[in-house]
Short mmCIF file of C-alpha atoms and ligand atoms in Angstrom, two decimals:
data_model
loop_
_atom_site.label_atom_id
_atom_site.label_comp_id
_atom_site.label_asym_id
_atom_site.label_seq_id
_atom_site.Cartn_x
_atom_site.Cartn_y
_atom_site.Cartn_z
CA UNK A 1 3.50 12.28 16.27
CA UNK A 2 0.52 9.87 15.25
CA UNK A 3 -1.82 12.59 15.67
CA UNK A 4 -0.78 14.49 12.74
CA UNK A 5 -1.50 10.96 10.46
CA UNK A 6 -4.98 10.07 9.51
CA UNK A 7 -6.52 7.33 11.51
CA UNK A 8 -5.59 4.09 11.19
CA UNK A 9 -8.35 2.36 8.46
CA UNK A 10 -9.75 -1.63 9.00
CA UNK A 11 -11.50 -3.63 7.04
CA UNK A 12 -13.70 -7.08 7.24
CA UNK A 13 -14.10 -7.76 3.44
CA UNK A 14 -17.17 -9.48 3.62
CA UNK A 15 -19.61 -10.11 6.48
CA UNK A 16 -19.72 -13.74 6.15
CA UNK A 17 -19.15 -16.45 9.12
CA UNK A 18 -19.87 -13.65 11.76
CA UNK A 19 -19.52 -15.63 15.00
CA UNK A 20 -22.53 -15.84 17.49
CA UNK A 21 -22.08 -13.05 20.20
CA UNK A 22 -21.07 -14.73 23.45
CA UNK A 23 -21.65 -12.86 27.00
CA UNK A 24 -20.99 -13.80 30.15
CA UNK A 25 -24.34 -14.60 32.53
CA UNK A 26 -26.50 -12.10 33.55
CA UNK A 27 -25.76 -9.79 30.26
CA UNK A 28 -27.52 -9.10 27.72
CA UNK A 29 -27.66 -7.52 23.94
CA UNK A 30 -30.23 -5.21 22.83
CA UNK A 31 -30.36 -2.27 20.60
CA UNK A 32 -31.30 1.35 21.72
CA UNK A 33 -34.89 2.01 23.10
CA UNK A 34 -36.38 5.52 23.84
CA UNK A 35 -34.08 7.06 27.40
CA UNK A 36 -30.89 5.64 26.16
CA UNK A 37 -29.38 8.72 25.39
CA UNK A 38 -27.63 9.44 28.53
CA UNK A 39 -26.73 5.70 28.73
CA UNK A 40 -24.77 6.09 25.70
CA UNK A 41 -23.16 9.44 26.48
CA UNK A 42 -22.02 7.80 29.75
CA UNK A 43 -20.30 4.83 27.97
CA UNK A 44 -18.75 6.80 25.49
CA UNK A 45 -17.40 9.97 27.97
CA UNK A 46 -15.76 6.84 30.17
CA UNK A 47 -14.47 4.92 27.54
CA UNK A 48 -12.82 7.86 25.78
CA UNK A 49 -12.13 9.62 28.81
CA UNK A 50 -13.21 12.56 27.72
CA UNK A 51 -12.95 15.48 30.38
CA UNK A 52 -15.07 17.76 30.38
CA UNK A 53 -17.31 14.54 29.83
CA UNK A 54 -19.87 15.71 27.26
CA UNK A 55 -23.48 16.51 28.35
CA UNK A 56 -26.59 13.57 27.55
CA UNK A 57 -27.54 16.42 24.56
CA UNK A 58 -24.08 15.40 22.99
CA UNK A 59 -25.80 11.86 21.55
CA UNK A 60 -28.02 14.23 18.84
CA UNK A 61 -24.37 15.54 18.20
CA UNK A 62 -22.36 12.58 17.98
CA UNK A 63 -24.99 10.78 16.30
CA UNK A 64 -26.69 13.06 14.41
CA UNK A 65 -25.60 12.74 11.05
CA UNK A 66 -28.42 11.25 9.56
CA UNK A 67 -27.27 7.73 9.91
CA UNK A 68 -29.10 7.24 13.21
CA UNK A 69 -31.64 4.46 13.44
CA UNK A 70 -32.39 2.47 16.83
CA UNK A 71 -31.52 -0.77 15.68
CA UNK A 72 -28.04 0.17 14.79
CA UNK A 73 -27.14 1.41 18.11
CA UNK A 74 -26.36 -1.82 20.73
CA UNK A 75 -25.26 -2.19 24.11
CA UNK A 76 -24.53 -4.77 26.45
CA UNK A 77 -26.76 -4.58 29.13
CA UNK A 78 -25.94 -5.60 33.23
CA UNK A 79 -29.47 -6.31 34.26
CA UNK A 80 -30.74 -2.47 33.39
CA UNK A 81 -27.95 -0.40 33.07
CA UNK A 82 -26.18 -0.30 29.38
CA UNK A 83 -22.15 -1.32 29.78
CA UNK A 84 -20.75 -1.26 26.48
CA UNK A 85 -21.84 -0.35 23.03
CA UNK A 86 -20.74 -0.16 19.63
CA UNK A 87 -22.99 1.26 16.37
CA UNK A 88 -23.74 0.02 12.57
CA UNK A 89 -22.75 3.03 10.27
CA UNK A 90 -22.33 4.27 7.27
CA UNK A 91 -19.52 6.58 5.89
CA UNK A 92 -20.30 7.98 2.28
CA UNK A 93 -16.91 7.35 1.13
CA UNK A 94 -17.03 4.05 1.47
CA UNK A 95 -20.16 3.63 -0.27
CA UNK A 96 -23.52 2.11 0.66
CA UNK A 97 -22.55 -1.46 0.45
CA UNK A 98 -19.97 -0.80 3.52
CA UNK A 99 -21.28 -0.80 6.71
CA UNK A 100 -18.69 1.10 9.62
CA UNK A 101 -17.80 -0.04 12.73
CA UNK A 102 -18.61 3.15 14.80
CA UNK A 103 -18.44 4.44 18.48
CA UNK A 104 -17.34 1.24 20.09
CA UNK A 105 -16.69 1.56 24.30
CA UNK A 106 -17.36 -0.23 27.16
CA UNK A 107 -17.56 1.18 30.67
CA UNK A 108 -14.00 0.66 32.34
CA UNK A 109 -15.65 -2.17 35.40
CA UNK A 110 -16.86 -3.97 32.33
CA UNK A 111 -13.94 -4.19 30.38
CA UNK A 112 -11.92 -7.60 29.68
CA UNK A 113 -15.47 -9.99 30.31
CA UNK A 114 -16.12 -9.69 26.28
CA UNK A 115 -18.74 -7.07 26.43
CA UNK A 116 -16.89 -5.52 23.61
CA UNK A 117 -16.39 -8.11 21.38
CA UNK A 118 -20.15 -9.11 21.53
CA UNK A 119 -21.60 -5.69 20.94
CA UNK A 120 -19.49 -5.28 17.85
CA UNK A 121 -20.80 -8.62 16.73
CA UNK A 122 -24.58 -7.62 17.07
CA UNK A 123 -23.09 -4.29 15.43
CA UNK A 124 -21.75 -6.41 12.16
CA UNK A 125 -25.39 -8.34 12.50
CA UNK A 126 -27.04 -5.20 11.75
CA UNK A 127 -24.71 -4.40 9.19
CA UNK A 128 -25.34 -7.73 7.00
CA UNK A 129 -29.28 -7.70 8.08
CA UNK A 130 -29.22 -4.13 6.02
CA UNK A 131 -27.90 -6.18 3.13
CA UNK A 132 -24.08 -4.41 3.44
CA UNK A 133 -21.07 -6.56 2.02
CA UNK A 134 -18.07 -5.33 3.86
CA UNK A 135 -17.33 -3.79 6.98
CA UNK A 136 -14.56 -0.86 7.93
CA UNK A 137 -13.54 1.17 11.22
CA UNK A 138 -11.35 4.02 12.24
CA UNK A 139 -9.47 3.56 15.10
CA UNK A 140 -5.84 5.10 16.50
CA UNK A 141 -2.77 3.83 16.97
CA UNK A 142 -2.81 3.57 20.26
CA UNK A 143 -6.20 1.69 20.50
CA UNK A 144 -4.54 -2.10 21.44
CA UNK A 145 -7.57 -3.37 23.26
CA UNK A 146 -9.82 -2.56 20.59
CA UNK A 147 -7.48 -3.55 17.88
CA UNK A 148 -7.23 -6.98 19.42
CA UNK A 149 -10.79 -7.21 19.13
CA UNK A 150 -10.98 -5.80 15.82
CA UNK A 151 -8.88 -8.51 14.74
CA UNK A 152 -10.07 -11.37 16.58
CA UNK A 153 -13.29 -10.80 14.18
CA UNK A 154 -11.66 -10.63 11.57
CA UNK A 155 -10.80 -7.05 10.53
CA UNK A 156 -7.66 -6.22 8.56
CA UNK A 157 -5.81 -3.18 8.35
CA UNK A 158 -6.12 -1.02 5.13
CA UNK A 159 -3.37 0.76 3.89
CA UNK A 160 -4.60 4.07 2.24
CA UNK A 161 -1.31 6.40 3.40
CA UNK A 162 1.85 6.25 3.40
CA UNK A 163 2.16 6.23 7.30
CA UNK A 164 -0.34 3.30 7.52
CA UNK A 165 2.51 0.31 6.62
CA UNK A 166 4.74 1.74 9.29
CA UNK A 167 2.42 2.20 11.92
CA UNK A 168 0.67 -1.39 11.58
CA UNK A 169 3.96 -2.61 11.78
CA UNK A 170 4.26 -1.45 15.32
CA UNK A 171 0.83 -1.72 16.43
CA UNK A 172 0.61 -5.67 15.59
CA UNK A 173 4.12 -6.16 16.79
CA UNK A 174 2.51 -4.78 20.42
CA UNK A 175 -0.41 -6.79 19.86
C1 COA B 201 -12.22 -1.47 23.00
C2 COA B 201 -13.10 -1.83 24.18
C3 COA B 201 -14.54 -1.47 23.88
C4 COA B 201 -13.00 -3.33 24.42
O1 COA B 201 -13.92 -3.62 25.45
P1 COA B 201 -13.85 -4.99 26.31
O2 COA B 201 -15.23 -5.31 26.74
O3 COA B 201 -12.80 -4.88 27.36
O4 COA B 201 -13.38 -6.00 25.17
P2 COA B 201 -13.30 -7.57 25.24
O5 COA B 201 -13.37 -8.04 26.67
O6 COA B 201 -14.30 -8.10 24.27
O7 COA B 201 -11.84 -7.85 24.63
C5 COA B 201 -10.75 -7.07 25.02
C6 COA B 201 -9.52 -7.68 24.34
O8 COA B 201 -8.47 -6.73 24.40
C7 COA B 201 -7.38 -7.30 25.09
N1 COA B 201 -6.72 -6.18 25.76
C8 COA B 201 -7.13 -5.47 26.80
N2 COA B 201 -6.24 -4.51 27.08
C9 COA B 201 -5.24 -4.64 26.17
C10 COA B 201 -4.01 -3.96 25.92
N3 COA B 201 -3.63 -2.92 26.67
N4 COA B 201 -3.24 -4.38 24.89
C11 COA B 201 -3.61 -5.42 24.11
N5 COA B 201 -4.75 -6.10 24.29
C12 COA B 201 -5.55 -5.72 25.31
C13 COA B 201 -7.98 -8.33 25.99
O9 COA B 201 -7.04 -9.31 26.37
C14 COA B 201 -9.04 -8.92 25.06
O10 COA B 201 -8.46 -9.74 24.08
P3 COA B 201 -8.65 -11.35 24.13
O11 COA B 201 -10.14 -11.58 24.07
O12 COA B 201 -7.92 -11.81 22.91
O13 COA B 201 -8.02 -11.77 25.43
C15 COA B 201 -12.62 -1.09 25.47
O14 COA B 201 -11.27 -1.44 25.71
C16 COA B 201 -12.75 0.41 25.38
O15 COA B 201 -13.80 0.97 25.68
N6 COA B 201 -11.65 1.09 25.00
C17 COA B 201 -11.62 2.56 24.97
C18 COA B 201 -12.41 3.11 23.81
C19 COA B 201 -11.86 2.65 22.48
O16 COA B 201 -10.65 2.56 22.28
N7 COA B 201 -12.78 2.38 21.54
C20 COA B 201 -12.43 1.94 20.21
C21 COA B 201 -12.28 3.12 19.33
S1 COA B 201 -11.77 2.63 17.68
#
């Protein structure tokens, strides 16, 4: 049924008090380098489970609406290999003074150690170093890890259709 609605909409209204990322030991943050492209594609085809999983050639895709630069693309990184990541963006609707949330996964042996909560935080970073004032995200219904996350940093859901009261309703009664 929720797949006929629009996406569910969140928003931070400002970028203020961002907490400092926190990882557990031997992790570490760090935005893309040159190679990464497969990483990514790797994170993202896990996370979303997509099957077919899409080819390393699918990052120029996915990402290649203009909006790309390196140091909005992060990971969380287990010694070399990228675990989770989560991107600085920018949606034209929204305008240029709010950043977006965008492509947020971590690789399913990595999930629940906070991997995803810290790369969105070095994704918000990037957002207020680029001088944006608010943050927003799309996510799904369905989405409860990621909505727990989204929350616990302080994202709020938007209501922009007439679905969206409803739906919150039983997503943060799951929660
Ligand atoms: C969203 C995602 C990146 C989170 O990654 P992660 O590294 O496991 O996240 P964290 O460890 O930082 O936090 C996970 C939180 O979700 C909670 N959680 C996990 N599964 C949950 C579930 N089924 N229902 C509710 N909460 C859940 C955890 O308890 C934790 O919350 P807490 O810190 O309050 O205890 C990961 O779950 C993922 O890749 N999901 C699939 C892709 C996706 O949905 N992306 C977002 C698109 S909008």
């Amino acid at each position: 049924m929720a797949q006929q609605w629009p996406q569910l909409i969140m928003e931070r209204p400002n970028l203020d008090g961002l907490p400092a990322p926190r990882l557990p030991e031997h992790f570490r943050l760090r935005s893309f380098e040159p190679g990464d492209e497969a990483a990514w594609v790797g994170i993202i085809n896990e996370a979303f489970d997509f099957s077919p999983p899409h080819p390393p050639t699918w990052f120029h895709e996915r990402l290649g609406d203009g909006h790309f630069r390196p140091e909005r693309v992060w990971f969380a990184v287990d010694d070399t290999q990228p675990v989770a990541t989560a991107s600085a963006w920018i949606d034209e609707r929204w305008g240029e003074e709010c950043g977006v949330l965008h492509m947020v996964g971590a690789k399913l042996a990595y999930r629940g150690l906070g991997l995803g909560k810290a790369v969105c935080v070095a994704a918000l970073g990037q957002m207020a170093v680029e001088g944006r004032t608010r943050a927003r995200l799309l996510t799904d219904d369905f989405r409860r890890a990621a909505i727990r996350v989204y929350t616990s940093l302080g994202f709020e859901p938007v209501y922009t259709h007439d679905s969206h009261r409803a739906r919150w309703w039983a997503v943060l009664s799951k929660l």
